[in-house]
Amino acid sequence: IVGVVGVGQDISARKNAETRVSMLAADLRLLIDSANAPIIGIDAFGCVNEWNNKAAEITGYAKDEVVGCYLVRDFIIDEYKTAVNGVLHKALEGSETDNFEFPFVTKSGERVEILLNATTRRDTTGKVFGVVGVGQDITELKRGQAELTRVA
């Protein structure tokens, strides 16, 4: 062997870009997890793949208890399964729904009323890969309305 030839390439820019992407992903994860609204995601098969802290607080189910479970089959009361499934199916086809109300069964068996916006999730090529729902617990509002109706 007479010598060695080496070829190098400066990858500093790529490494910096990877670091920025990683930091952005961590920021987005923190935003989702700490949002003051339940955020629930499903994949194209209807299985839960996103469940933030507020969703856990409202329902009593931790993220690790629900990820991989079927949202409609496992957590929606029978008389709303068809309606909720329809909203999610429409979102999977690209037609989003705003302000959809439905009851959710908590881990303790209680019923909570949720107002949900179902939004289509797409990858970078535009292909639909799931649905994300951002909601609001309207249980107390519904109880107040029922009480007003009762006393009126």
PDB file of C-alpha atoms in Angstrom:
ATOM      1  CA  ILE A   1       0.000   0.000   0.000  1.00  0.00           C
ATOM      2  CA  VAL A   2       1.461   3.267  -1.117  1.00  0.00           C
ATOM      3  CA  GLY A   3      -1.104   5.656   0.353  1.00  0.00           C
ATOM      4  CA  VAL A   4      -4.657   6.325   1.295  1.00  0.00           C
ATOM      5  CA  VAL A   5      -7.146   8.577  -0.406  1.00  0.00           C
ATOM      6  CA  GLY A   6     -10.049   9.901   1.558  1.00  0.00           C
ATOM      7  CA  VAL A   7     -13.102  11.749   0.365  1.00  0.00           C
ATOM      8  CA  GLY A   8     -15.101  13.831   2.780  1.00  0.00           C
ATOM      9  CA  GLN A   9     -18.212  15.864   2.628  1.00  0.00           C
ATOM     10  CA  ASP A  10     -19.336  18.620   4.952  1.00  0.00           C
ATOM     11  CA  ILE A  11     -22.692  17.503   6.352  1.00  0.00           C
ATOM     12  CA  SER A  12     -23.013  20.300   8.891  1.00  0.00           C
ATOM     13  CA  ALA A  13     -25.990  21.865   7.093  1.00  0.00           C
ATOM     14  CA  ARG A  14     -27.821  18.531   6.983  1.00  0.00           C
ATOM     15  CA  LYS A  15     -27.134  17.850  10.655  1.00  0.00           C
ATOM     16  CA  ASN A  16     -28.352  21.342  11.576  1.00  0.00           C
ATOM     17  CA  ALA A  17     -31.530  20.800   9.548  1.00  0.00           C
ATOM     18  CA  GLU A  18     -32.102  17.447  11.276  1.00  0.00           C
ATOM     19  CA  THR A  19     -31.678  19.122  14.661  1.00  0.00           C
ATOM     20  CA  ARG A  20     -34.188  21.848  13.731  1.00  0.00           C
ATOM     21  CA  VAL A  21     -36.712  19.244  12.534  1.00  0.00           C
ATOM     22  CA  SER A  22     -36.245  17.259  15.728  1.00  0.00           C
ATOM     23  CA  MET A  23     -36.761  20.375  17.855  1.00  0.00           C
ATOM     24  CA  LEU A  24     -39.873  21.315  15.883  1.00  0.00           C
ATOM     25  CA  ALA A  25     -41.297  17.815  16.347  1.00  0.00           C
ATOM     26  CA  ALA A  26     -40.663  18.020  20.094  1.00  0.00           C
ATOM     27  CA  ASP A  27     -42.351  21.441  20.237  1.00  0.00           C
ATOM     28  CA  LEU A  28     -45.389  20.133  18.355  1.00  0.00           C
ATOM     29  CA  ARG A  29     -45.592  17.092  20.642  1.00  0.00           C
ATOM     30  CA  LEU A  30     -45.543  19.401  23.678  1.00  0.00           C
ATOM     31  CA  LEU A  31     -48.235  21.595  22.127  1.00  0.00           C
ATOM     32  CA  ILE A  32     -50.509  18.609  21.498  1.00  0.00           C
ATOM     33  CA  ASP A  33     -49.895  17.009  24.884  1.00  0.00           C
ATOM     34  CA  SER A  34     -50.437  20.203  26.864  1.00  0.00           C
ATOM     35  CA  ALA A  35     -53.399  21.602  24.888  1.00  0.00           C
ATOM     36  CA  ASN A  36     -56.431  22.512  26.965  1.00  0.00           C
ATOM     37  CA  ALA A  37     -58.661  20.530  24.603  1.00  0.00           C
ATOM     38  CA  PRO A  38     -58.928  16.808  24.002  1.00  0.00           C
ATOM     39  CA  ILE A  39     -57.022  15.809  20.868  1.00  0.00           C
ATOM     40  CA  ILE A  40     -57.686  12.335  19.545  1.00  0.00           C
ATOM     41  CA  GLY A  41     -56.251  10.805  16.387  1.00  0.00           C
ATOM     42  CA  ILE A  42     -57.115   7.652  14.506  1.00  0.00           C
ATOM     43  CA  ASP A  43     -55.443   5.858  11.642  1.00  0.00           C
ATOM     44  CA  ALA A  44     -57.167   4.805   8.408  1.00  0.00           C
ATOM     45  CA  PHE A  45     -58.554   1.716  10.173  1.00  0.00           C
ATOM     46  CA  GLY A  46     -60.145   3.626  13.034  1.00  0.00           C
ATOM     47  CA  CYS A  47     -57.515   2.724  15.631  1.00  0.00           C
ATOM     48  CA  VAL A  48     -56.411   5.378  18.109  1.00  0.00           C
ATOM     49  CA  ASN A  49     -52.906   6.689  17.404  1.00  0.00           C
ATOM     50  CA  GLU A  50     -53.073  10.046  19.191  1.00  0.00           C
ATOM     51  CA  TRP A  51     -54.405  10.802  22.668  1.00  0.00           C
ATOM     52  CA  ASN A  52     -53.325  13.911  24.508  1.00  0.00           C
ATOM     53  CA  ASN A  53     -53.297  14.673  28.232  1.00  0.00           C
ATOM     54  CA  LYS A  54     -56.681  16.454  28.164  1.00  0.00           C
ATOM     55  CA  ALA A  55     -58.304  13.446  26.476  1.00  0.00           C
ATOM     56  CA  ALA A  56     -56.818  11.281  29.245  1.00  0.00           C
ATOM     57  CA  GLU A  57     -58.059  13.671  31.941  1.00  0.00           C
ATOM     58  CA  ILE A  58     -61.617  13.781  30.591  1.00  0.00           C
ATOM     59  CA  THR A  59     -61.987  10.069  29.901  1.00  0.00           C
ATOM     60  CA  GLY A  60     -59.848   8.511  32.618  1.00  0.00           C
ATOM     61  CA  TYR A  61     -57.966   6.451  30.023  1.00  0.00           C
ATOM     62  CA  ALA A  62     -54.206   6.913  29.743  1.00  0.00           C
ATOM     63  CA  LYS A  63     -52.690   7.108  26.274  1.00  0.00           C
ATOM     64  CA  ASP A  64     -51.100   3.676  26.572  1.00  0.00           C
ATOM     65  CA  GLU A  65     -54.524   2.171  27.363  1.00  0.00           C
ATOM     66  CA  VAL A  66     -56.165   3.425  24.170  1.00  0.00           C
ATOM     67  CA  VAL A  67     -53.500   3.527  21.465  1.00  0.00           C
ATOM     68  CA  GLY A  68     -54.227   0.670  19.078  1.00  0.00           C
ATOM     69  CA  CYS A  69     -57.850   0.298  20.222  1.00  0.00           C
ATOM     70  CA  TYR A  70     -60.755   0.996  17.893  1.00  0.00           C
ATOM     71  CA  LEU A  71     -62.183   4.387  18.851  1.00  0.00           C
ATOM     72  CA  VAL A  72     -65.788   3.772  17.828  1.00  0.00           C
ATOM     73  CA  ARG A  73     -66.056   0.117  18.805  1.00  0.00           C
ATOM     74  CA  ASP A  74     -64.374   0.469  22.175  1.00  0.00           C
ATOM     75  CA  PHE A  75     -65.334   3.931  23.449  1.00  0.00           C
ATOM     76  CA  ILE A  76     -68.516   5.229  21.804  1.00  0.00           C
ATOM     77  CA  ILE A  77     -71.946   4.290  23.186  1.00  0.00           C
ATOM     78  CA  ASP A  78     -74.022   2.056  20.932  1.00  0.00           C
ATOM     79  CA  GLU A  79     -76.635   4.586  19.820  1.00  0.00           C
ATOM     80  CA  TYR A  80     -73.880   6.914  18.508  1.00  0.00           C
ATOM     81  CA  LYS A  81     -71.541   4.375  16.907  1.00  0.00           C
ATOM     82  CA  THR A  82     -73.083   4.783  13.429  1.00  0.00           C
ATOM     83  CA  ALA A  83     -73.049   8.601  13.537  1.00  0.00           C
ATOM     84  CA  VAL A  84     -69.480   8.861  14.857  1.00  0.00           C
ATOM     85  CA  ASN A  85     -68.280   6.241  12.397  1.00  0.00           C
ATOM     86  CA  GLY A  86     -69.919   8.247   9.598  1.00  0.00           C
ATOM     87  CA  VAL A  87     -68.150  11.465  10.620  1.00  0.00           C
ATOM     88  CA  LEU A  88     -64.792   9.687  10.794  1.00  0.00           C
ATOM     89  CA  HIS A  89     -65.366   7.908   7.478  1.00  0.00           C
ATOM     90  CA  LYS A  90     -66.224  11.237   5.808  1.00  0.00           C
ATOM     91  CA  ALA A  91     -63.020  12.753   7.193  1.00  0.00           C
ATOM     92  CA  LEU A  92     -61.035   9.808   5.853  1.00  0.00           C
ATOM     93  CA  GLU A  93     -62.521  10.663   2.449  1.00  0.00           C
ATOM     94  CA  GLY A  94     -61.440  14.297   2.843  1.00  0.00           C
ATOM     95  CA  SER A  95     -64.740  15.824   4.001  1.00  0.00           C
ATOM     96  CA  GLU A  96     -64.208  17.373   7.421  1.00  0.00           C
ATOM     97  CA  THR A  97     -66.906  17.945  10.067  1.00  0.00           C
ATOM     98  CA  ASP A  98     -67.152  20.825  12.521  1.00  0.00           C
ATOM     99  CA  ASN A  99     -69.024  20.932  15.837  1.00  0.00           C
ATOM    100  CA  PHE A 100     -70.187  17.330  15.992  1.00  0.00           C
ATOM    101  CA  GLU A 101     -71.642  16.430  19.404  1.00  0.00           C
ATOM    102  CA  PHE A 102     -71.495  12.925  20.803  1.00  0.00           C
ATOM    103  CA  PRO A 103     -71.266  11.164  24.167  1.00  0.00           C
ATOM    104  CA  PHE A 104     -68.112   9.345  25.205  1.00  0.00           C
ATOM    105  CA  VAL A 105     -67.977   6.653  27.878  1.00  0.00           C
ATOM    106  CA  THR A 106     -65.256   7.240  30.472  1.00  0.00           C
ATOM    107  CA  LYS A 107     -63.203   4.565  32.157  1.00  0.00           C
ATOM    108  CA  SER A 108     -65.443   4.843  35.230  1.00  0.00           C
ATOM    109  CA  GLY A 109     -68.530   4.326  33.052  1.00  0.00           C
ATOM    110  CA  GLU A 110     -69.698   7.933  33.131  1.00  0.00           C
ATOM    111  CA  ARG A 111     -70.983   9.707  30.069  1.00  0.00           C
ATOM    112  CA  VAL A 112     -69.240  12.896  28.941  1.00  0.00           C
ATOM    113  CA  GLU A 113     -70.498  15.074  26.109  1.00  0.00           C
ATOM    114  CA  ILE A 114     -67.884  16.033  23.524  1.00  0.00           C
ATOM    115  CA  LEU A 115     -68.055  18.674  20.800  1.00  0.00           C
ATOM    116  CA  LEU A 116     -65.573  17.634  18.120  1.00  0.00           C
ATOM    117  CA  ASN A 117     -64.062  18.920  14.902  1.00  0.00           C
ATOM    118  CA  ALA A 118     -62.872  16.015  12.735  1.00  0.00           C
ATOM    119  CA  THR A 119     -60.015  16.943  10.408  1.00  0.00           C
ATOM    120  CA  THR A 120     -58.393  14.829   7.717  1.00  0.00           C
ATOM    121  CA  ARG A 121     -54.725  13.965   8.315  1.00  0.00           C
ATOM    122  CA  ARG A 122     -52.526  13.835   5.227  1.00  0.00           C
ATOM    123  CA  ASP A 123     -48.908  12.956   4.647  1.00  0.00           C
ATOM    124  CA  THR A 124     -46.481  15.164   2.709  1.00  0.00           C
ATOM    125  CA  THR A 125     -47.760  13.772  -0.610  1.00  0.00           C
ATOM    126  CA  GLY A 126     -51.397  14.562   0.247  1.00  0.00           C
ATOM    127  CA  LYS A 127     -52.385  10.959   0.909  1.00  0.00           C
ATOM    128  CA  VAL A 128     -54.960  10.587   3.712  1.00  0.00           C
ATOM    129  CA  PHE A 129     -53.627   8.514   6.599  1.00  0.00           C
ATOM    130  CA  GLY A 130     -56.069   9.271   9.391  1.00  0.00           C
ATOM    131  CA  VAL A 131     -58.240  11.748  11.230  1.00  0.00           C
ATOM    132  CA  VAL A 132     -57.486  14.088  14.087  1.00  0.00           C
ATOM    133  CA  GLY A 133     -60.273  15.322  16.303  1.00  0.00           C
ATOM    134  CA  VAL A 134     -59.946  18.416  18.440  1.00  0.00           C
ATOM    135  CA  GLY A 135     -62.760  18.657  20.917  1.00  0.00           C
ATOM    136  CA  GLN A 136     -64.263  20.275  23.916  1.00  0.00           C
ATOM    137  CA  ASP A 137     -65.933  18.757  26.960  1.00  0.00           C
ATOM    138  CA  ILE A 138     -69.431  20.265  26.949  1.00  0.00           C
ATOM    139  CA  THR A 139     -70.879  18.031  29.659  1.00  0.00           C
ATOM    140  CA  GLU A 140     -71.473  20.853  32.143  1.00  0.00           C
ATOM    141  CA  LEU A 141     -72.924  23.084  29.432  1.00  0.00           C
ATOM    142  CA  LYS A 142     -75.406  20.357  28.449  1.00  0.00           C
ATOM    143  CA  ARG A 143     -76.349  19.796  32.106  1.00  0.00           C
ATOM    144  CA  GLY A 144     -76.926  23.525  32.549  1.00  0.00           C
ATOM    145  CA  GLN A 145     -79.101  23.654  29.457  1.00  0.00           C
ATOM    146  CA  ALA A 146     -81.118  20.670  30.674  1.00  0.00           C
ATOM    147  CA  GLU A 147     -81.594  22.315  34.080  1.00  0.00           C
ATOM    148  CA  LEU A 148     -82.764  25.575  32.461  1.00  0.00           C
ATOM    149  CA  THR A 149     -85.239  23.644  30.356  1.00  0.00           C
ATOM    150  CA  ARG A 150     -86.467  21.759  33.426  1.00  0.00           C
ATOM    151  CA  VAL A 151     -87.126  24.877  35.502  1.00  0.00           C
ATOM    152  CA  ALA A 152     -88.529  26.977  32.644  1.00  0.00           C
TER     153      ALA A 152
END
